[in-house]
Coordinates of C-alpha atoms in Angstrom, one line a residue:
M1 CA -93.4 7.1 53.1
K2 CA -92.7 3.2 52.1
Q3 CA -91.0 4.6 49.0
R4 CA -88.6 6.4 51.3
K5 CA -87.9 3.3 53.4
G6 CA -87.2 1.4 50.5
A7 CA -84.8 3.8 49.0
S8 CA -82.8 3.7 52.7
H9 CA -82.9 0.2 52.8
N10 CA -81.0 0.1 49.0
H11 CA -78.7 2.8 50.2
K12 CA -77.8 0.6 53.2
S13 CA -77.5 -2.4 51.0
H14 CA -75.1 -0.6 48.8
Y15 CA -73.2 0.6 51.4
R16 CA -73.2 -2.8 52.9
W17 CA -71.7 -4.0 49.3
K18 CA -69.4 -1.6 49.1
R19 CA -67.6 -2.1 52.7
K20 CA -67.5 -5.8 51.9
V21 CA -65.7 -5.2 48.5
F22 CA -63.3 -2.8 50.3
A23 CA -62.6 -5.4 53.0
A24 CA -62.0 -8.0 50.6
L25 CA -59.6 -5.8 48.8
L26 CA -57.8 -4.9 52.1
L27 CA -57.9 -8.7 53.1
G28 CA -56.2 -9.4 49.7
F29 CA -53.8 -6.7 50.2
C30 CA -52.6 -7.7 53.4
V31 CA -52.4 -11.4 52.2
G32 CA -50.4 -10.3 49.0
S33 CA -48.3 -8.0 51.2
F34 CA -47.5 -10.9 53.8
V35 CA -46.8 -13.3 51.0
L36 CA -44.5 -10.8 49.2
M37 CA -42.8 -10.1 52.4
Q38 CA -42.3 -13.7 53.4
S39 CA -40.8 -14.3 49.8
Q40 CA -38.4 -11.3 49.8
Y41 CA -37.2 -12.5 53.5
T42 CA -36.8 -15.5 52.0
R43 CA -34.5 -14.1 49.5
V44 CA -32.8 -12.1 52.2
L45 CA -31.9 -15.2 54.0
K46 CA -30.9 -17.0 51.5
L47 CA -28.5 -14.2 50.1
R48 CA -27.5 -13.6 53.7
S49 CA -26.4 -17.4 53.9
R50 CA -24.3 -16.7 50.7
L51 CA -22.7 -14.0 52.2
V52 CA -21.7 -15.3 55.7
Q53 CA -20.4 -18.6 53.7
K54 CA -16.7 -18.3 53.6
P55 CA -15.1 -18.4 50.0
K56 CA -13.3 -22.1 50.0
I57 CA -10.0 -23.7 48.7
A58 CA -10.5 -26.4 46.3
F59 CA -7.4 -28.9 47.1
L60 CA -6.9 -31.0 43.7
F61 CA -4.9 -34.3 44.3
I62 CA -3.3 -35.7 41.5
A63 CA -2.8 -39.7 42.4
R64 CA -1.8 -42.8 41.0
N65 CA -4.5 -44.7 43.1
R66 CA -5.1 -44.1 46.8
L67 CA -3.5 -41.3 48.7
P68 CA -0.7 -42.8 51.0
L69 CA -0.6 -39.6 53.3
E70 CA -4.3 -39.7 53.5
M71 CA -4.1 -39.5 57.3
V72 CA -1.8 -36.4 57.4
W73 CA -4.2 -34.7 55.1
D74 CA -7.3 -36.0 57.2
A75 CA -5.7 -34.2 60.7
F76 CA -5.0 -30.8 58.5
F77 CA -8.7 -30.8 57.3
K78 CA -10.4 -31.4 60.7
G79 CA -12.8 -28.9 61.8
E80 CA -12.5 -26.8 58.8
E81 CA -15.0 -28.4 56.5
S82 CA -17.0 -24.9 55.5
R83 CA -13.4 -23.6 54.0
F84 CA -12.6 -26.3 51.8
S85 CA -13.6 -28.7 48.9
I86 CA -11.5 -32.0 47.7
H87 CA -11.3 -33.6 44.5
V88 CA -9.0 -36.4 43.5
H89 CA -7.7 -37.6 40.2
S90 CA -6.7 -41.3 40.1
R91 CA -6.6 -44.2 37.5
P92 CA -9.8 -44.7 35.8
G93 CA -12.2 -47.0 38.0
F94 CA -10.1 -46.2 41.3
L95 CA -12.8 -45.5 43.9
F96 CA -12.3 -43.6 47.4
N97 CA -14.5 -46.0 49.6
K98 CA -14.2 -47.6 53.0
G99 CA -12.1 -50.1 51.4
T100 CA -9.5 -47.5 50.0
T101 CA -9.6 -44.7 52.3
R102 CA -9.6 -44.3 56.1
S103 CA -10.5 -40.7 55.9
V104 CA -14.0 -39.6 55.5
Y105 CA -12.8 -36.2 53.7
F106 CA -11.8 -38.4 50.7
L107 CA -14.8 -40.6 50.3
N108 CA -16.0 -40.5 47.1
R109 CA -14.0 -37.6 46.3
Q110 CA -12.8 -39.2 42.9
V111 CA -13.5 -37.8 39.5
N112 CA -15.8 -40.0 37.4
D113 CA -14.1 -39.2 34.1
S114 CA -10.3 -39.7 35.2
V115 CA -7.7 -40.7 32.3
Q116 CA -4.8 -42.6 32.7
V117 CA -2.0 -40.4 33.1
D118 CA 1.7 -41.2 31.7
W119 CA 4.4 -38.9 33.6
G120 CA 6.0 -36.5 30.6
S121 CA 3.0 -36.8 28.7
A122 CA 0.3 -34.4 27.6
S123 CA -2.4 -36.6 29.7
M124 CA -1.3 -34.8 32.8
I125 CA -2.6 -31.6 31.6
E126 CA -6.2 -33.4 30.9
A127 CA -5.9 -34.8 34.6
E128 CA -5.7 -30.9 35.5
H129 CA -8.5 -29.8 33.3
I130 CA -10.6 -32.4 34.5
L131 CA -10.2 -31.5 38.1
L132 CA -10.7 -27.8 37.6
R133 CA -13.8 -28.3 35.8
H134 CA -15.1 -30.2 38.6
A135 CA -14.2 -27.9 41.3
L136 CA -15.6 -24.8 39.2
E137 CA -19.1 -26.6 39.7
D138 CA -18.9 -25.2 43.4
P139 CA -19.4 -21.4 43.0
L140 CA -17.8 -21.1 46.4
N141 CA -14.6 -22.4 45.2
E142 CA -12.2 -19.3 45.0
R143 CA -8.7 -20.9 44.7
F144 CA -7.6 -24.1 43.1
V145 CA -4.6 -25.7 44.6
F146 CA -2.8 -28.8 42.7
L147 CA -1.2 -31.1 44.9
S148 CA 0.4 -34.6 44.3
D149 CA 0.1 -37.9 46.4
S150 CA 3.2 -37.2 48.1
C151 CA 2.5 -33.6 49.3
I152 CA 2.5 -32.7 52.9
P153 CA 1.5 -29.5 54.2
L154 CA 4.0 -27.7 56.6
Y155 CA 1.4 -25.2 58.4
N156 CA -2.1 -25.6 59.8
F157 CA -4.9 -25.0 57.8
S158 CA -5.9 -21.4 59.2
Y159 CA -2.3 -20.3 58.1
T160 CA -2.8 -21.9 54.8
Y161 CA -5.8 -20.6 54.1
D162 CA -5.0 -16.9 55.1
Y163 CA -1.6 -17.1 53.1
I164 CA -3.7 -18.0 49.9
M165 CA -6.7 -16.0 50.4
S166 CA -4.8 -12.7 51.4
T167 CA -3.8 -11.7 48.0
S168 CA -5.9 -11.5 44.4
T169 CA -3.2 -13.4 42.6
S170 CA -2.5 -17.1 41.4
F171 CA 1.0 -18.5 42.6
V172 CA 2.2 -20.1 39.6
D173 CA 6.2 -20.7 39.4
S174 CA 6.8 -19.2 36.0
F175 CA 10.1 -18.0 34.4
A176 CA 11.7 -17.7 30.9
D177 CA 13.0 -21.0 29.7
T178 CA 16.4 -20.1 27.6
K179 CA 18.8 -22.8 28.6
E180 CA 17.1 -26.0 27.5
G181 CA 16.1 -26.9 24.1
R182 CA 12.4 -27.7 25.0
Y183 CA 10.6 -25.2 22.7
N184 CA 9.7 -26.9 19.5
P185 CA 9.5 -24.0 16.8
K186 CA 6.6 -25.8 15.3
M187 CA 4.4 -24.3 18.0
A188 CA 5.3 -20.9 16.7
P189 CA 2.5 -19.8 14.8
V190 CA 0.4 -20.2 18.0
V191 CA 2.7 -20.1 20.9
P192 CA 5.6 -17.8 20.1
V193 CA 8.9 -18.1 21.8
H194 CA 8.5 -15.0 23.9
N195 CA 5.7 -16.3 25.7
W196 CA 7.5 -19.9 26.5
R197 CA 7.6 -20.3 30.0
K198 CA 8.8 -22.8 32.4
G199 CA 8.2 -23.7 36.0
S200 CA 6.6 -26.3 38.4
Q201 CA 3.0 -27.7 37.9
W202 CA 2.2 -27.4 41.6
V203 CA 0.3 -24.0 40.8
V204 CA -2.5 -22.3 43.2
L205 CA -5.0 -20.5 40.6
T206 CA -7.5 -18.1 41.3
R207 CA -11.2 -18.6 39.8
R208 CA -10.6 -16.4 36.9
H209 CA -7.4 -18.3 35.9
A210 CA -8.8 -21.7 36.4
E211 CA -11.5 -20.6 34.0
V212 CA -9.0 -19.5 31.6
V213 CA -7.2 -23.0 31.8
V214 CA -10.6 -25.0 31.5
N215 CA -11.5 -22.8 28.5
D216 CA -8.2 -23.1 26.3
N217 CA -9.0 -24.5 23.4
A218 CA -5.9 -23.3 21.4
V219 CA -2.5 -23.9 23.3
F220 CA -3.4 -27.0 24.7
P221 CA -3.7 -28.9 21.4
I222 CA -0.6 -27.4 20.2
F223 CA 1.2 -28.7 23.5
K224 CA -0.4 -32.3 22.8
Q225 CA 0.9 -32.2 19.5
H226 CA 4.5 -30.6 19.7
C227 CA 5.2 -30.5 23.6
K228 CA 6.8 -34.3 24.6
R229 CA 9.4 -35.7 26.4
K230 CA 12.6 -37.1 25.2
S231 CA 12.7 -40.8 25.0
L232 CA 13.6 -42.6 28.2
P233 CA 16.7 -44.8 28.6
E234 CA 16.1 -48.3 27.3
F235 CA 14.6 -50.0 30.3
W236 CA 12.1 -47.2 30.8
R237 CA 11.3 -47.0 27.2
D238 CA 7.2 -47.6 26.3
Q239 CA 7.6 -46.4 22.7
P240 CA 9.7 -47.0 19.7
F241 CA 13.5 -45.6 20.1
P242 CA 13.7 -42.4 17.8
A243 CA 16.4 -42.6 14.9
D244 CA 18.3 -39.4 16.1
P245 CA 17.4 -38.8 19.9
A246 CA 19.5 -35.7 20.0
A247 CA 16.9 -33.9 17.4
E248 CA 14.4 -34.4 20.1
H249 CA 12.9 -31.6 22.4
N250 CA 13.1 -32.7 25.9
C251 CA 9.4 -31.0 26.5
I252 CA 7.5 -32.1 29.9
P253 CA 4.0 -30.5 29.1
D254 CA 3.0 -30.2 32.8
E255 CA 6.2 -28.1 33.8
H256 CA 5.2 -25.6 30.9
Y257 CA 1.7 -25.4 30.1
V258 CA -0.2 -23.1 32.9
Q259 CA 2.7 -20.7 32.9
T260 CA 2.8 -20.5 29.1
L261 CA -1.1 -20.1 28.4
L262 CA -1.2 -17.2 31.2
A263 CA 1.8 -15.6 29.5
Q264 CA 0.1 -16.2 26.1
E265 CA -3.2 -14.6 27.6
G266 CA -1.4 -11.6 28.8
L267 CA -2.2 -12.3 32.7
E268 CA 1.4 -12.7 34.1
E269 CA 0.6 -9.2 36.0
E270 CA -2.1 -10.9 37.7
I271 CA 0.4 -13.9 39.2
T272 CA 2.8 -14.2 41.9
R273 CA 5.5 -16.1 39.9
R274 CA 6.4 -18.6 42.5
S275 CA 5.0 -22.0 43.6
L276 CA 3.6 -22.7 47.1
T277 CA 5.2 -26.4 47.0
H278 CA 8.7 -27.2 47.8
S279 CA 10.7 -29.7 45.6
S280 CA 14.2 -30.5 45.9
W281 CA 16.4 -30.8 42.6
D282 CA 19.6 -31.5 44.5
H283 CA 20.8 -35.0 43.1
S284 CA 24.4 -34.4 44.3
S285 CA 24.1 -37.4 46.6
S286 CA 22.3 -39.5 44.3
K287 CA 23.6 -43.0 43.6
D288 CA 21.8 -43.4 40.6
P289 CA 23.3 -41.3 37.9
L290 CA 20.8 -42.0 35.0
R291 CA 17.7 -40.5 37.1
R292 CA 19.3 -37.5 38.2
G293 CA 17.6 -34.4 36.6
W294 CA 14.5 -36.4 35.7
H295 CA 12.5 -36.2 39.0
P296 CA 12.9 -34.3 42.3
V297 CA 14.5 -35.9 45.5
T298 CA 12.2 -38.3 47.3
Y299 CA 12.5 -38.3 50.9
K300 CA 12.8 -41.5 52.7
V301 CA 12.2 -41.9 56.6
S302 CA 15.8 -41.4 57.5
D303 CA 15.4 -37.8 55.9
A304 CA 12.3 -37.1 58.1
T305 CA 13.9 -35.1 60.5
P306 CA 13.0 -31.8 62.3
M307 CA 16.2 -30.2 60.6
L308 CA 14.8 -30.7 57.2
I309 CA 11.3 -29.5 57.9
Q310 CA 12.9 -26.2 59.4
S311 CA 15.2 -25.7 56.5
I312 CA 12.2 -25.7 54.1
K313 CA 10.4 -23.3 56.2
G314 CA 13.4 -21.3 56.8
I315 CA 13.4 -20.3 52.7
D316 CA 12.3 -17.0 52.6
N317 CA 13.2 -16.4 48.6
I318 CA 13.8 -18.1 45.4
Y319 CA 16.4 -17.0 42.5
Y320 CA 15.5 -17.6 39.1
E321 CA 18.7 -17.6 36.9
T322 CA 17.5 -17.3 33.6
E323 CA 15.8 -13.8 34.5
Y324 CA 18.2 -12.8 37.0
R325 CA 15.5 -12.5 39.3
R326 CA 15.1 -13.1 43.2
E327 CA 11.8 -13.7 44.2
W328 CA 11.7 -12.5 48.1
C329 CA 8.7 -14.1 49.6
T330 CA 6.0 -12.2 51.4
S331 CA 2.2 -12.5 52.7
K332 CA -0.2 -9.6 53.5
G333 CA 2.8 -7.2 52.8
K334 CA 5.3 -8.7 55.1
P335 CA 8.3 -10.9 54.6
S336 CA 7.2 -14.6 55.2
T337 CA 8.1 -18.5 54.5
C338 CA 8.0 -19.1 50.6
F339 CA 6.3 -22.9 51.1
L340 CA 3.3 -24.0 52.3
F341 CA 3.7 -27.5 51.1
A342 CA 6.5 -29.8 50.4
R343 CA 7.1 -33.0 48.3
K344 CA 8.0 -35.9 47.9
F345 CA 7.5 -37.9 51.0
T346 CA 7.2 -41.3 51.2
R347 CA 4.3 -42.7 53.8
P348 CA 6.9 -43.6 56.3
A349 CA 8.5 -40.3 56.1
A350 CA 5.5 -38.5 56.4
L351 CA 4.2 -40.5 59.3
R352 CA 7.1 -39.8 61.2
L353 CA 7.0 -35.9 61.0
F354 CA 3.7 -36.2 61.7
S355 CA 4.2 -38.2 65.1
M356 CA 7.1 -35.6 65.9
S357 CA 4.2 -33.1 65.5
L358 CA 6.3 -31.4 62.8
L359 CA 3.6 -31.0 60.2
G360 CA 0.8 -28.5 59.6
A361 CA -1.6 -31.4 60.4
S362 CA -0.3 -31.7 64.0
D363 CA -0.1 -28.0 64.9
K364 CA -3.7 -26.8 65.6
G365 CA -3.6 -23.6 67.2
K366 CA -0.1 -22.5 67.0
S367 CA 1.1 -19.2 65.9
H368 CA 3.0 -18.8 62.5
S369 CA 3.9 -15.3 62.6

């Protein structure tokens, strides 16, 4: 009888031990499942946050020092913080702090590896490379807009954002350069003449095309070596005058580089071949004959009128003489204005337009259909 009780006791102990093991395993499974679920939930939340974050436009300013039109841009950006980023290329050592800018959007937005930029030299292309490199570090940046320190926005941020993001193409003013002797035959082994293009440097690039520019190590060195401006008149000169000025190729690198590079890479089908930034090259009224043709018109305070802005906003096509091509401007498949930005405006001119509520920075909520 005692033997039976001992066996029964052993059986019960074994059973209790198995239950404890099972309970421990079940608890471990539950805890493990909970941890796994928490991990998956965290990952889903992160993924969801990425999905709900809108793609951004990187606004890339090329400036001498400070930005004279910063308050116009400050009003333009206000309330849209999740949809843009800003990078500014100024002279080496210049800082955007509370002493040099009154806009919170430009504080510390200067790139820390800027170069000294000289007009008409390859240093302008270097500045573009530097800005793109910094802007590409943010994975949410999907469009890259180059602007000068004299640019103004013509429309409000929402209209501008929708216009740019509604197409998968870059906006690059690009046309065959057949009239001027800018192409240097020494470029031919790398850049054949049939890929030679001209246009405005104020481009809007997709992320894919921005990466093409940043990763270029073939076309840029050729430009640096063989694309140089013609010697300026004596009082502008910063280098020895050549023995035979007539033999020079008057090549302004930033007016050819991006256009030629994208043609060279076979990407012209992926671009809308026009700029979104208006510049006036009508020098008929200029009193300084030496400066005609070198730079676009600068708008002074006396030029800042409603008629000027209406005339720029009213442009709906661009004619490219060398290609006999008329580019009718569209947005979302419908006829539209051609330009979202305009230059070159002095500070008094821009502030006058701003005070009259004629710029995009001062028309929040207005329709631009």
